């Protein structure tokens, strides 16, 4: 099974970009979370995190939607 694409950083809210909120659903992460992966934006690395394994992306964060 191929990994799903990472959310588009430009569409994420600042708290999602800073790994304070889930990059998929925008809920607060707190002490839990799973690493989605790293993307680079303007030469800087960003670690994207999600809350639960069953978390679903909201349409605004999915590339090309």
Coordinates of C-alpha atoms in Angstrom, one line a residue:
X1 CA 0.0 0.0 0.0
X2 CA 1.5 3.3 -1.1
X3 CA 1.8 6.1 1.5
X4 CA -0.8 8.9 1.1
X5 CA 0.6 12.2 -0.1
X6 CA 1.6 14.8 2.5
X7 CA -0.6 17.8 2.9
X8 CA 0.3 21.0 1.0
X9 CA 2.2 23.1 3.5
X10 CA 0.8 26.4 2.0
X11 CA -2.7 25.3 2.8
X12 CA -2.0 24.5 6.5
X13 CA -2.7 26.9 9.3
X14 CA 0.4 28.1 11.3
X15 CA -0.4 25.8 14.2
X16 CA -0.4 22.8 11.8
X17 CA 2.9 23.9 10.3
X18 CA 4.5 24.1 13.8
X19 CA 3.2 20.6 14.8
X20 CA 0.9 22.0 17.5
X21 CA -2.2 20.8 15.6
X22 CA -2.8 17.8 13.4
X23 CA -1.7 18.4 9.9
X24 CA -4.8 16.5 8.6
X25 CA -7.7 17.5 10.8
X26 CA -6.4 20.6 12.7
X27 CA -7.2 19.1 16.1
X28 CA -4.7 19.9 18.9
X29 CA -2.0 17.2 19.1
X30 CA -1.1 17.5 22.8
X31 CA 1.3 14.8 23.9
X32 CA 0.2 12.3 21.3
X33 CA 0.7 12.1 17.6
X34 CA 2.3 10.2 14.7
X35 CA 4.9 11.6 12.3
X36 CA 3.6 11.9 8.8
X37 CA 6.9 12.9 7.2
X38 CA 9.1 15.8 6.4
X39 CA 8.6 18.4 3.6
X40 CA 10.8 21.3 2.6
X41 CA 9.4 24.7 1.9
X42 CA 11.6 27.6 0.8
X43 CA 14.6 25.5 1.8
X44 CA 13.4 24.9 5.3
X45 CA 12.4 21.4 6.7
X46 CA 9.0 21.0 8.3
X47 CA 7.9 17.9 10.2
X48 CA 4.2 17.2 9.8
X49 CA 2.3 15.3 12.5
X50 CA -1.1 13.8 12.7
X51 CA -3.3 12.8 15.7
X52 CA -4.7 9.2 15.4
X53 CA -4.0 6.5 12.8
X54 CA -7.6 6.8 11.6
X55 CA -7.5 10.6 11.2
X56 CA -8.9 11.8 7.9
X57 CA -7.6 14.9 6.1
X58 CA -10.0 17.8 5.6
X59 CA -10.4 18.8 2.0
X60 CA -8.5 22.1 2.4
X61 CA -5.2 20.3 3.2
X62 CA -5.2 17.7 0.4
X63 CA -3.0 18.7 -2.6
X64 CA -5.0 19.5 -5.8
X65 CA -8.4 19.5 -4.1

